[in-house]
mmCIF file of C-alpha atoms and ligand atoms in Angstrom:
data_model
loop_
_atom_site.group_PDB
_atom_site.id
_atom_site.type_symbol
_atom_site.label_atom_id
_atom_site.label_comp_id
_atom_site.label_asym_id
_atom_site.label_seq_id
_atom_site.Cartn_x
_atom_site.Cartn_y
_atom_site.Cartn_z
ATOM 1 C CA MET A 239 143.240 59.516 96.959
ATOM 2 C CA ASN A 240 142.202 60.161 93.362
ATOM 3 C CA PRO A 241 144.340 57.966 91.088
ATOM 4 C CA LEU A 242 145.171 61.043 89.002
ATOM 5 C CA ASP A 243 146.720 62.692 92.080
ATOM 6 C CA ARG A 244 148.839 59.563 92.418
ATOM 7 C CA LEU A 245 149.980 60.074 88.813
ATOM 8 C CA VAL A 246 150.914 63.649 89.746
ATOM 9 C CA GLU A 247 152.969 62.360 92.694
ATOM 10 C CA GLN A 248 154.713 59.959 90.341
ATOM 11 C CA GLY A 249 155.553 62.791 87.950
ATOM 12 C CA GLU A 250 153.317 61.399 85.206
ATOM 13 C CA ALA A 251 150.698 64.153 85.264
ATOM 14 C CA MET A 252 150.368 67.749 86.396
ATOM 15 C CA ALA A 253 147.697 69.441 88.477
ATOM 16 C CA ALA A 254 146.013 72.846 87.990
ATOM 17 C CA VAL A 255 147.440 73.598 84.561
ATOM 18 C CA PRO A 256 146.250 76.804 82.796
ATOM 19 C CA LEU A 257 144.710 75.822 79.446
ATOM 20 C CA GLY A 258 144.401 79.270 77.844
ATOM 21 C CA PRO A 259 147.967 79.278 76.505
ATOM 22 C CA MET A 260 147.263 75.932 74.800
ATOM 23 C CA THR A 261 144.310 77.305 72.821
ATOM 24 C CA THR A 262 144.197 79.816 69.976
ATOM 25 C CA TYR A 263 141.777 81.981 71.996
ATOM 26 C CA LYS A 264 144.294 82.212 74.868
ATOM 27 C CA LEU A 265 141.533 82.444 77.459
ATOM 28 C CA GLY A 266 139.734 80.295 80.013
ATOM 29 C CA GLY A 267 140.748 78.520 83.198
ATOM 30 C CA SER A 268 142.851 75.538 84.205
ATOM 31 C CA ALA A 269 142.677 71.784 83.831
ATOM 32 C CA ARG A 270 142.399 70.011 87.163
ATOM 33 C CA TRP A 271 144.845 67.440 85.756
ATOM 34 C CA LEU A 272 146.900 67.303 82.589
ATOM 35 C CA ALA A 273 148.920 64.347 81.324
ATOM 36 C CA GLU A 274 151.365 64.532 78.452
ATOM 37 C CA VAL A 275 151.461 61.173 76.746
ATOM 38 C CA GLY A 276 154.437 60.552 74.489
ATOM 39 C CA ASP A 277 154.344 56.779 74.097
ATOM 40 C CA ARG A 278 152.254 53.656 74.695
ATOM 41 C CA ASP A 279 153.904 52.920 78.051
ATOM 42 C CA ARG A 280 152.790 56.232 79.528
ATOM 43 C CA MET A 281 149.379 55.695 77.961
ATOM 44 C CA ALA A 282 149.061 52.302 79.648
ATOM 45 C CA ARG A 283 149.437 54.035 83.018
ATOM 46 C CA VAL A 284 147.269 57.062 82.288
ATOM 47 C CA VAL A 285 144.291 55.109 80.905
ATOM 48 C CA PRO A 286 143.504 53.076 84.070
ATOM 49 C CA ALA A 287 144.194 56.045 86.342
ATOM 50 C CA TRP A 288 141.707 58.126 84.368
ATOM 51 C CA ARG A 289 139.171 55.263 84.265
ATOM 52 C CA ASP A 290 139.258 54.935 88.056
ATOM 53 C CA SER A 291 139.157 58.688 88.603
ATOM 54 C CA GLY A 292 135.520 59.229 87.648
ATOM 55 C CA VAL A 293 136.207 62.559 85.929
ATOM 56 C CA PRO A 294 135.633 63.652 82.318
ATOM 57 C CA LEU A 295 138.341 63.401 79.664
ATOM 58 C CA LEU A 296 139.441 65.977 77.117
ATOM 59 C CA VAL A 297 142.000 65.319 74.410
ATOM 60 C CA LEU A 298 143.675 68.575 73.543
ATOM 61 C CA GLY A 299 145.220 69.026 70.136
ATOM 62 C CA ARG A 300 146.236 72.481 68.915
ATOM 63 C CA GLY A 301 143.310 74.106 70.768
ATOM 64 C CA SER A 302 142.173 75.800 67.574
ATOM 65 C CA ASN A 303 138.518 74.923 67.909
ATOM 66 C CA LEU A 304 138.094 75.205 71.626
ATOM 67 C CA VAL A 305 136.749 77.549 74.302
ATOM 68 C CA VAL A 306 137.698 76.589 77.849
ATOM 69 C CA ALA A 307 135.342 77.925 80.535
ATOM 70 C CA ASP A 308 136.722 80.648 82.804
ATOM 71 C CA GLY A 309 136.324 78.242 85.727
ATOM 72 C CA GLY A 310 138.453 75.662 83.922
ATOM 73 C CA PHE A 311 137.923 71.975 83.217
ATOM 74 C CA ASP A 312 137.312 69.681 86.169
ATOM 75 C CA GLY A 313 138.785 66.583 84.597
ATOM 76 C CA LEU A 314 141.812 65.121 82.857
ATOM 77 C CA VAL A 315 143.294 66.765 79.783
ATOM 78 C CA VAL A 316 145.481 64.524 77.665
ATOM 79 C CA ARG A 317 148.049 66.007 75.298
ATOM 80 C CA LEU A 318 149.866 63.755 72.887
ATOM 81 C CA VAL A 319 153.572 64.468 72.453
ATOM 82 C CA GLY A 320 156.707 62.423 71.648
ATOM 83 C CA GLU A 321 156.064 59.544 69.244
ATOM 84 C CA PHE A 322 152.713 61.048 68.309
ATOM 85 C CA THR A 323 154.451 64.006 66.638
ATOM 86 C CA ARG A 324 156.175 61.867 63.981
ATOM 87 C CA ILE A 325 155.597 61.948 60.225
ATOM 88 C CA GLU A 326 156.658 58.994 58.084
ATOM 89 C CA HIS A 327 156.678 58.939 54.299
ATOM 90 C CA HIS A 328 156.085 55.427 53.010
ATOM 91 C CA ASP A 329 155.935 54.407 49.355
ATOM 92 C CA ASP A 330 152.170 54.164 49.357
ATOM 93 C CA ARG A 331 151.044 56.389 52.237
ATOM 94 C CA VAL A 332 151.970 59.173 54.618
ATOM 95 C CA SER A 333 151.513 58.372 58.278
ATOM 96 C CA ALA A 334 151.354 61.069 60.915
ATOM 97 C CA GLY A 335 150.986 61.104 64.678
ATOM 98 C CA ALA A 336 147.820 62.713 65.998
ATOM 99 C CA ALA A 337 149.767 65.617 67.511
ATOM 100 C CA VAL A 338 151.287 66.701 64.185
ATOM 101 C CA PRO A 339 150.098 70.220 63.223
ATOM 102 C CA LEU A 340 148.256 70.044 59.885
ATOM 103 C CA PRO A 341 150.332 72.793 58.215
ATOM 104 C CA VAL A 342 153.488 70.850 59.152
ATOM 105 C CA LEU A 343 152.049 67.695 57.581
ATOM 106 C CA ALA A 344 151.038 69.556 54.414
ATOM 107 C CA ARG A 345 154.514 71.081 53.976
ATOM 108 C CA SER A 346 156.328 67.851 54.775
ATOM 109 C CA ALA A 347 154.247 65.881 52.255
ATOM 110 C CA VAL A 348 154.743 68.485 49.525
ATOM 111 C CA ALA A 349 158.504 68.608 50.145
ATOM 112 C CA ALA A 350 158.565 64.815 49.667
ATOM 113 C CA GLY A 351 156.670 65.138 46.361
ATOM 114 C CA ARG A 352 153.471 63.733 47.841
ATOM 115 C CA LEU A 353 150.512 65.879 46.862
ATOM 116 C CA GLY A 354 146.893 66.006 47.980
ATOM 117 C CA LEU A 355 147.260 67.249 51.541
ATOM 118 C CA GLU A 356 147.999 70.880 50.610
ATOM 119 C CA PHE A 357 144.605 72.086 51.869
ATOM 120 C CA MET A 358 145.776 71.260 55.400
ATOM 121 C CA VAL A 359 148.200 74.189 55.281
ATOM 122 C CA GLY A 360 145.201 76.436 55.964
ATOM 123 C CA ILE A 361 143.951 74.584 59.040
ATOM 124 C CA PRO A 362 145.579 75.456 62.373
ATOM 125 C CA GLY A 363 144.589 72.146 64.030
ATOM 126 C CA SER A 364 146.258 68.758 64.561
ATOM 127 C CA VAL A 365 145.981 65.457 62.711
ATOM 128 C CA GLY A 366 143.878 64.033 65.570
ATOM 129 C CA GLY A 367 141.518 66.992 65.443
ATOM 130 C CA ALA A 368 141.253 66.695 61.668
ATOM 131 C CA VAL A 369 140.134 63.062 61.965
ATOM 132 C CA ARG A 370 137.704 63.838 64.788
ATOM 133 C CA GLN A 371 136.067 66.737 62.927
ATOM 134 C CA ASN A 372 136.770 65.741 59.330
ATOM 135 C CA ALA A 373 138.462 69.117 58.999
ATOM 136 C CA GLY A 374 138.468 70.692 55.585
ATOM 137 C CA CYS A 375 138.747 73.805 53.490
ATOM 138 C CA HIS A 376 139.017 74.886 49.867
ATOM 139 C CA GLY A 377 136.884 72.043 48.591
ATOM 140 C CA SER A 378 138.831 69.243 50.323
ATOM 141 C CA GLU A 379 138.151 67.356 53.524
ATOM 142 C CA THR A 380 140.190 64.963 55.629
ATOM 143 C CA VAL A 381 137.994 62.081 54.442
ATOM 144 C CA ASP A 382 139.233 62.630 50.864
ATOM 145 C CA ARG A 383 142.730 61.491 51.834
ATOM 146 C CA LEU A 384 142.309 59.500 55.056
ATOM 147 C CA GLU A 385 143.006 55.794 54.707
ATOM 148 C CA ARG A 386 142.808 54.750 58.331
ATOM 149 C CA ALA A 387 143.260 56.008 61.870
ATOM 150 C CA VAL A 388 144.611 54.259 64.946
ATOM 151 C CA VAL A 389 142.307 54.989 67.868
ATOM 152 C CA VAL A 390 142.574 54.027 71.531
ATOM 153 C CA ASP A 391 139.405 53.627 73.557
ATOM 154 C CA PHE A 392 140.189 55.135 76.971
ATOM 155 C CA LEU A 393 137.335 53.147 78.513
ATOM 156 C CA THR A 394 139.088 49.843 77.783
ATOM 157 C CA GLY A 395 142.627 50.789 76.766
ATOM 158 C CA ALA A 396 142.108 48.826 73.532
ATOM 159 C CA GLU A 397 143.613 50.107 70.303
ATOM 160 C CA CYS A 398 141.915 49.605 66.981
ATOM 161 C CA VAL A 399 142.258 50.697 63.396
ATOM 162 C CA ARG A 400 139.283 52.451 61.851
ATOM 163 C CA GLY A 401 138.675 53.284 58.220
ATOM 164 C CA PRO A 402 136.775 56.336 56.987
ATOM 165 C CA SER A 403 133.436 54.532 56.775
ATOM 166 C CA GLU A 404 133.665 53.251 60.382
ATOM 167 C CA LEU A 405 134.569 56.770 61.439
ATOM 168 C CA GLU A 406 131.370 57.965 59.719
ATOM 169 C CA LEU A 407 133.081 61.101 58.522
ATOM 170 C CA GLY A 408 130.662 63.776 57.378
ATOM 171 C CA TYR A 409 130.728 67.568 57.282
ATOM 172 C CA ARG A 410 132.660 68.508 60.432
ATOM 173 C CA HIS A 411 131.572 65.203 61.977
ATOM 174 C CA SER A 412 132.855 61.760 63.000
ATOM 175 C CA SER A 413 131.521 58.924 65.122
ATOM 176 C CA LEU A 414 134.404 59.225 67.619
ATOM 177 C CA ALA A 415 133.308 59.461 71.257
ATOM 178 C CA SER A 416 135.022 61.835 73.687
ATOM 179 C CA THR A 417 136.719 58.740 75.156
ATOM 180 C CA ASP A 418 138.177 57.700 71.776
ATOM 181 C CA VAL A 419 141.640 59.152 71.297
ATOM 182 C CA VAL A 420 143.167 59.256 67.823
ATOM 183 C CA LEU A 421 146.845 58.272 67.987
ATOM 184 C CA GLU A 422 147.854 58.384 64.349
ATOM 185 C CA ALA A 423 146.452 58.514 60.861
ATOM 186 C CA GLU A 424 147.480 57.372 57.409
ATOM 187 C CA PHE A 425 146.799 59.340 54.266
ATOM 188 C CA THR A 426 146.926 58.599 50.566
ATOM 189 C CA PHE A 427 148.661 60.950 48.143
ATOM 190 C CA VAL A 428 149.517 61.404 44.500
ATOM 191 C CA VAL A 429 153.113 61.695 43.405
ATOM 192 C CA GLY A 430 153.820 65.148 42.002
ATOM 193 C CA ASP A 431 156.134 68.084 41.621
ATOM 194 C CA PRO A 432 156.772 69.827 44.952
ATOM 195 C CA ARG A 433 156.648 73.173 43.099
ATOM 196 C CA SER A 434 153.036 72.549 42.171
ATOM 197 C CA GLY A 435 152.157 71.731 45.799
ATOM 198 C CA GLU A 436 154.006 74.817 47.010
ATOM 199 C CA SER A 437 152.087 76.986 44.615
ATOM 200 C CA THR A 438 148.768 75.533 45.844
ATOM 201 C CA MET A 439 149.786 76.191 49.448
ATOM 202 C CA ARG A 440 150.813 79.767 48.625
ATOM 203 C CA GLU A 441 147.431 80.379 47.021
ATOM 204 C CA ILE A 442 145.585 78.983 50.067
ATOM 205 C CA THR A 443 147.681 81.099 52.435
ATOM 206 C CA ARG A 444 147.085 84.218 50.331
ATOM 207 C CA TRP A 445 143.322 83.542 50.244
ATOM 208 C CA ARG A 446 143.213 83.142 54.001
ATOM 209 C CA ARG A 447 145.135 86.364 54.563
ATOM 210 C CA GLU A 448 142.658 88.212 52.390
ATOM 211 C CA ASN A 449 139.457 86.645 53.661
ATOM 212 C CA GLN A 450 140.022 85.664 57.283
ATOM 213 C CA PRO A 451 141.066 87.724 60.305
ATOM 214 C CA GLY A 452 144.634 86.446 60.656
ATOM 215 C CA GLY A 453 146.667 87.942 63.465
ATOM 216 C CA THR A 454 143.711 88.011 65.857
ATOM 217 C CA LEU A 455 142.799 85.599 68.624
ATOM 218 C CA ASN A 456 140.071 83.392 67.156
ATOM 219 C CA ALA A 457 139.033 79.772 66.714
ATOM 220 C CA GLY A 458 138.301 79.749 62.992
ATOM 221 C CA SER A 459 134.715 79.298 61.882
ATOM 222 C CA VAL A 460 132.487 79.355 64.943
ATOM 223 C CA PHE A 461 129.336 77.929 63.344
ATOM 224 C CA LYS A 462 128.899 75.088 60.890
ATOM 225 C CA ASN A 463 127.566 76.160 57.539
ATOM 226 C CA PRO A 464 123.903 75.322 57.076
ATOM 227 C CA ASP A 465 123.121 73.187 54.013
ATOM 228 C CA GLY A 466 123.870 75.125 50.847
ATOM 229 C CA ASP A 467 124.653 78.398 52.607
ATOM 230 C CA SER A 468 127.363 80.018 54.684
ATOM 231 C CA ALA A 469 127.024 81.015 58.332
ATOM 232 C CA GLY A 470 129.374 83.963 57.694
ATOM 233 C CA ARG A 471 127.242 85.237 54.819
ATOM 234 C CA ILE A 472 124.053 84.960 56.884
ATOM 235 C CA ILE A 473 125.460 86.733 59.958
ATOM 236 C CA ASP A 474 126.947 89.439 57.719
ATOM 237 C CA SER A 475 123.682 89.923 55.812
ATOM 238 C CA LEU A 476 121.958 90.733 59.107
ATOM 239 C CA GLY A 477 124.435 93.562 59.704
ATOM 240 C CA LEU A 478 125.949 91.919 62.767
ATOM 241 C CA LYS A 479 129.667 92.394 61.988
ATOM 242 C CA GLY A 480 131.346 94.210 64.859
ATOM 243 C CA LEU A 481 128.685 93.204 67.395
ATOM 244 C CA ALA A 482 130.419 92.700 70.757
ATOM 245 C CA VAL A 483 129.857 91.214 74.158
ATOM 246 C CA GLY A 484 132.563 92.682 76.374
ATOM 247 C CA ALA A 485 135.882 92.101 74.633
ATOM 248 C CA ALA A 486 134.548 89.363 72.307
ATOM 249 C CA SER A 487 133.274 90.588 68.948
ATOM 250 C CA ILE A 488 132.215 89.436 65.496
ATOM 251 C CA SER A 489 135.137 89.964 63.136
ATOM 252 C CA THR A 490 134.660 92.850 60.739
ATOM 253 C CA ARG A 491 136.502 90.802 58.117
ATOM 254 C CA HIS A 492 134.580 87.501 58.313
ATOM 255 C CA ALA A 493 131.309 87.235 60.223
ATOM 256 C CA ASN A 494 131.770 83.564 61.175
ATOM 257 C CA PHE A 495 134.906 84.412 63.152
ATOM 258 C CA LEU A 496 134.585 85.702 66.708
ATOM 259 C CA VAL A 497 137.620 87.607 67.818
ATOM 260 C CA ALA A 498 138.829 87.887 71.418
ATOM 261 C CA ALA A 499 140.504 91.173 72.329
ATOM 262 C CA PRO A 500 142.883 91.267 75.306
ATOM 263 C CA GLY A 501 140.940 90.684 78.511
ATOM 264 C CA ALA A 502 138.119 88.752 76.833
ATOM 265 C CA THR A 503 136.573 85.953 78.873
ATOM 266 C CA ALA A 504 135.175 82.601 77.821
ATOM 267 C CA ALA A 505 131.787 83.685 79.181
ATOM 268 C CA GLU A 506 131.807 86.653 76.800
ATOM 269 C CA VAL A 507 132.583 84.416 73.808
ATOM 270 C CA ARG A 508 129.808 82.056 74.856
ATOM 271 C CA ARG A 509 127.294 84.895 75.361
ATOM 272 C CA LEU A 510 128.151 86.273 71.917
ATOM 273 C CA VAL A 511 127.605 82.831 70.355
ATOM 274 C CA CYS A 512 124.182 82.586 72.042
ATOM 275 C CA LEU A 513 123.294 86.143 71.021
ATOM 276 C CA ILE A 514 124.113 85.388 67.368
ATOM 277 C CA GLN A 515 122.076 82.168 67.486
ATOM 278 C CA THR A 516 119.096 84.040 68.919
ATOM 279 C CA GLU A 517 119.332 86.935 66.428
ATOM 280 C CA VAL A 518 119.783 84.675 63.409
ATOM 281 C CA GLU A 519 116.932 82.396 64.465
ATOM 282 C CA ALA A 520 114.573 85.295 65.157
ATOM 283 C CA ARG A 521 115.268 86.893 61.776
ATOM 284 C CA THR A 522 115.717 83.868 59.472
ATOM 285 C CA GLY A 523 114.233 80.881 61.313
ATOM 286 C CA LEU A 524 117.635 79.108 61.056
ATOM 287 C CA ARG A 525 119.347 77.707 64.147
ATOM 288 C CA LEU A 526 123.118 77.926 63.661
ATOM 289 C CA GLU A 527 125.045 75.086 65.249
ATOM 290 C CA PRO A 528 128.487 75.815 66.731
ATOM 291 C CA GLU A 529 131.468 74.062 65.198
ATOM 292 C CA ILE A 530 133.724 75.045 68.091
ATOM 293 C CA GLN A 531 133.751 73.026 71.297
ATOM 294 C CA PHE A 532 132.973 74.491 74.724
ATOM 295 C CA VAL A 533 134.502 72.664 77.682
ATOM 296 C CA GLY A 534 133.886 73.211 81.365
ATOM 297 C CA ASN A 535 130.950 74.830 83.070
ATOM 298 C CA PHE A 536 129.268 77.670 81.170
ATOM 299 C CA GLU A 537 126.158 78.051 83.292
ATOM 300 C CA GLU A 538 125.925 81.517 84.747
HETATM 301 N N1 EPU B 210 130.701 85.888 53.288
HETATM 302 C C1 EPU B 210 130.077 87.106 53.489
HETATM 303 N N2 EPU B 210 130.398 87.803 54.624
HETATM 304 C C2 EPU B 210 131.276 87.349 55.545
HETATM 305 C C3 EPU B 210 131.895 86.097 55.338
HETATM 306 C C4 EPU B 210 131.587 85.387 54.195
HETATM 307 O O1 EPU B 210 129.267 87.533 52.709
HETATM 308 O O2 EPU B 210 131.511 88.022 56.545
HETATM 309 C C5 EPU B 210 130.381 85.142 52.069
HETATM 310 C C6 EPU B 210 131.608 85.052 51.160
HETATM 311 O O3 EPU B 210 131.706 86.185 50.331
HETATM 312 C C7 EPU B 210 131.350 83.775 50.396
HETATM 313 C C8 EPU B 210 130.562 82.904 51.389
HETATM 314 O O4 EPU B 210 130.072 83.787 52.387
HETATM 315 O O5 EPU B 210 130.532 84.035 49.285
HETATM 316 C C9 EPU B 210 131.411 81.818 52.018
HETATM 317 O O6 EPU B 210 132.504 82.399 52.739
HETATM 318 P P1 EPU B 210 133.951 81.743 52.754
HETATM 319 O O7 EPU B 210 134.399 81.506 51.344
HETATM 320 O O8 EPU B 210 134.813 82.578 53.631
HETATM 321 O O9 EPU B 210 133.748 80.306 53.356
HETATM 322 P P2 EPU B 210 133.023 79.838 54.695
HETATM 323 O O10 EPU B 210 131.874 78.979 54.288
HETATM 324 O O11 EPU B 210 132.725 80.968 55.607
HETATM 325 C C10 EPU B 210 134.392 77.632 54.966
HETATM 326 C C11 EPU B 210 134.921 76.893 56.156
HETATM 327 C C12 EPU B 210 136.281 77.451 56.551
HETATM 328 C C13 EPU B 210 137.235 77.376 55.374
HETATM 329 C C14 EPU B 210 136.636 78.143 54.205
HETATM 330 C C15 EPU B 210 137.482 78.054 52.946
HETATM 331 C C16 EPU B 210 133.003 76.183 57.509
HETATM 332 C C17 EPU B 210 132.171 76.470 58.710
HETATM 333 N N3 EPU B 210 133.995 77.046 57.286
HETATM 334 O O12 EPU B 210 134.157 78.976 55.384
HETATM 335 O O13 EPU B 210 136.785 76.631 57.592
HETATM 336 O O14 EPU B 210 138.499 77.922 55.720
HETATM 337 O O15 EPU B 210 135.327 77.610 53.889
HETATM 338 O O16 EPU B 210 137.425 76.782 52.414
HETATM 339 O O17 EPU B 210 132.775 75.186 56.823
HETATM 340 C C18 EPU B 210 136.944 76.407 59.970
HETATM 341 O O18 EPU B 210 136.291 75.382 59.843
HETATM 342 O O19 EPU B 210 137.372 76.797 61.086
HETATM 343 C C19 EPU B 210 137.228 77.204 58.787
HETATM 344 C C20 EPU B 210 137.829 78.385 58.847
#
């Protein structure tokens, strides 16, 4: 018996769990297993079961940068809950569990008169995802404020603390392996007037409403920006806005957003991504690299 099935029997994991509802795209298939981990005790049981299972691991945050294959994910999905959703305001730092949504962290810090994390209000991901991808917007990145992250290595079960340089944070990049799971992170701040932070957050929210296709099913920027340029500008300049594969299309508002209409499939999103890469490369010589993550089997 697979050790993960034993976890299911013991009520510590679930089998055949649809992942679409846990992603911003709301599409794709199911996880073969899913474990919600709310504390270190549960983690200590899930880690060895996963290690002995021989299947791949996916840590799922807010699902805002993710396309799950229509056939699902044949492995274990871990979702952090419970103690990993806590925010603590200390005198010299703000600490947040990896499952905390970034907008919640931004608003909580501002309300406590701790400024510097306002940019996070515009990022629909989690603290763990922000560390993994060095998420950023409006001229700020996670690395600007990150002091350290607590990471558990699922291969060994060992926890360690890593600073920004060990994490090798770069543009939408870190050195974390898929088996490294961020548990919490600590951020620096500057003391300030909450009203100033609120005004910054309002401005970011207004900018996003005007420039990004809010209210649609999307996963934010699909491609990383090439050095010194913008993927959205390039795709737009080639007249590709509105291009569709099935029910997946390039947003008419921002060309680096791919929007899923009702009924869209993961295969359609993937085909559209490949089509854009091919078009852009043929016409500019540039190969755009996806920023979003595809999980599961996408071979047709
Ligand atoms: N542009 C166009 N046509 C378009 C879209 C953009 O001409 O369809 C032009 C804009 O006019 C602007 C330039 O391209 O001159 C850059 O566009 P924008 O300001 O929207 O920024 P971006 O480079 O597309 C980046 C991040 C976003 C982040 C914004 C704001 C990446 C891949 N994307 O977008 O992050 O919100 O800056 O800071 O780095 C994300 O990562 O998911 C994300 C949304």
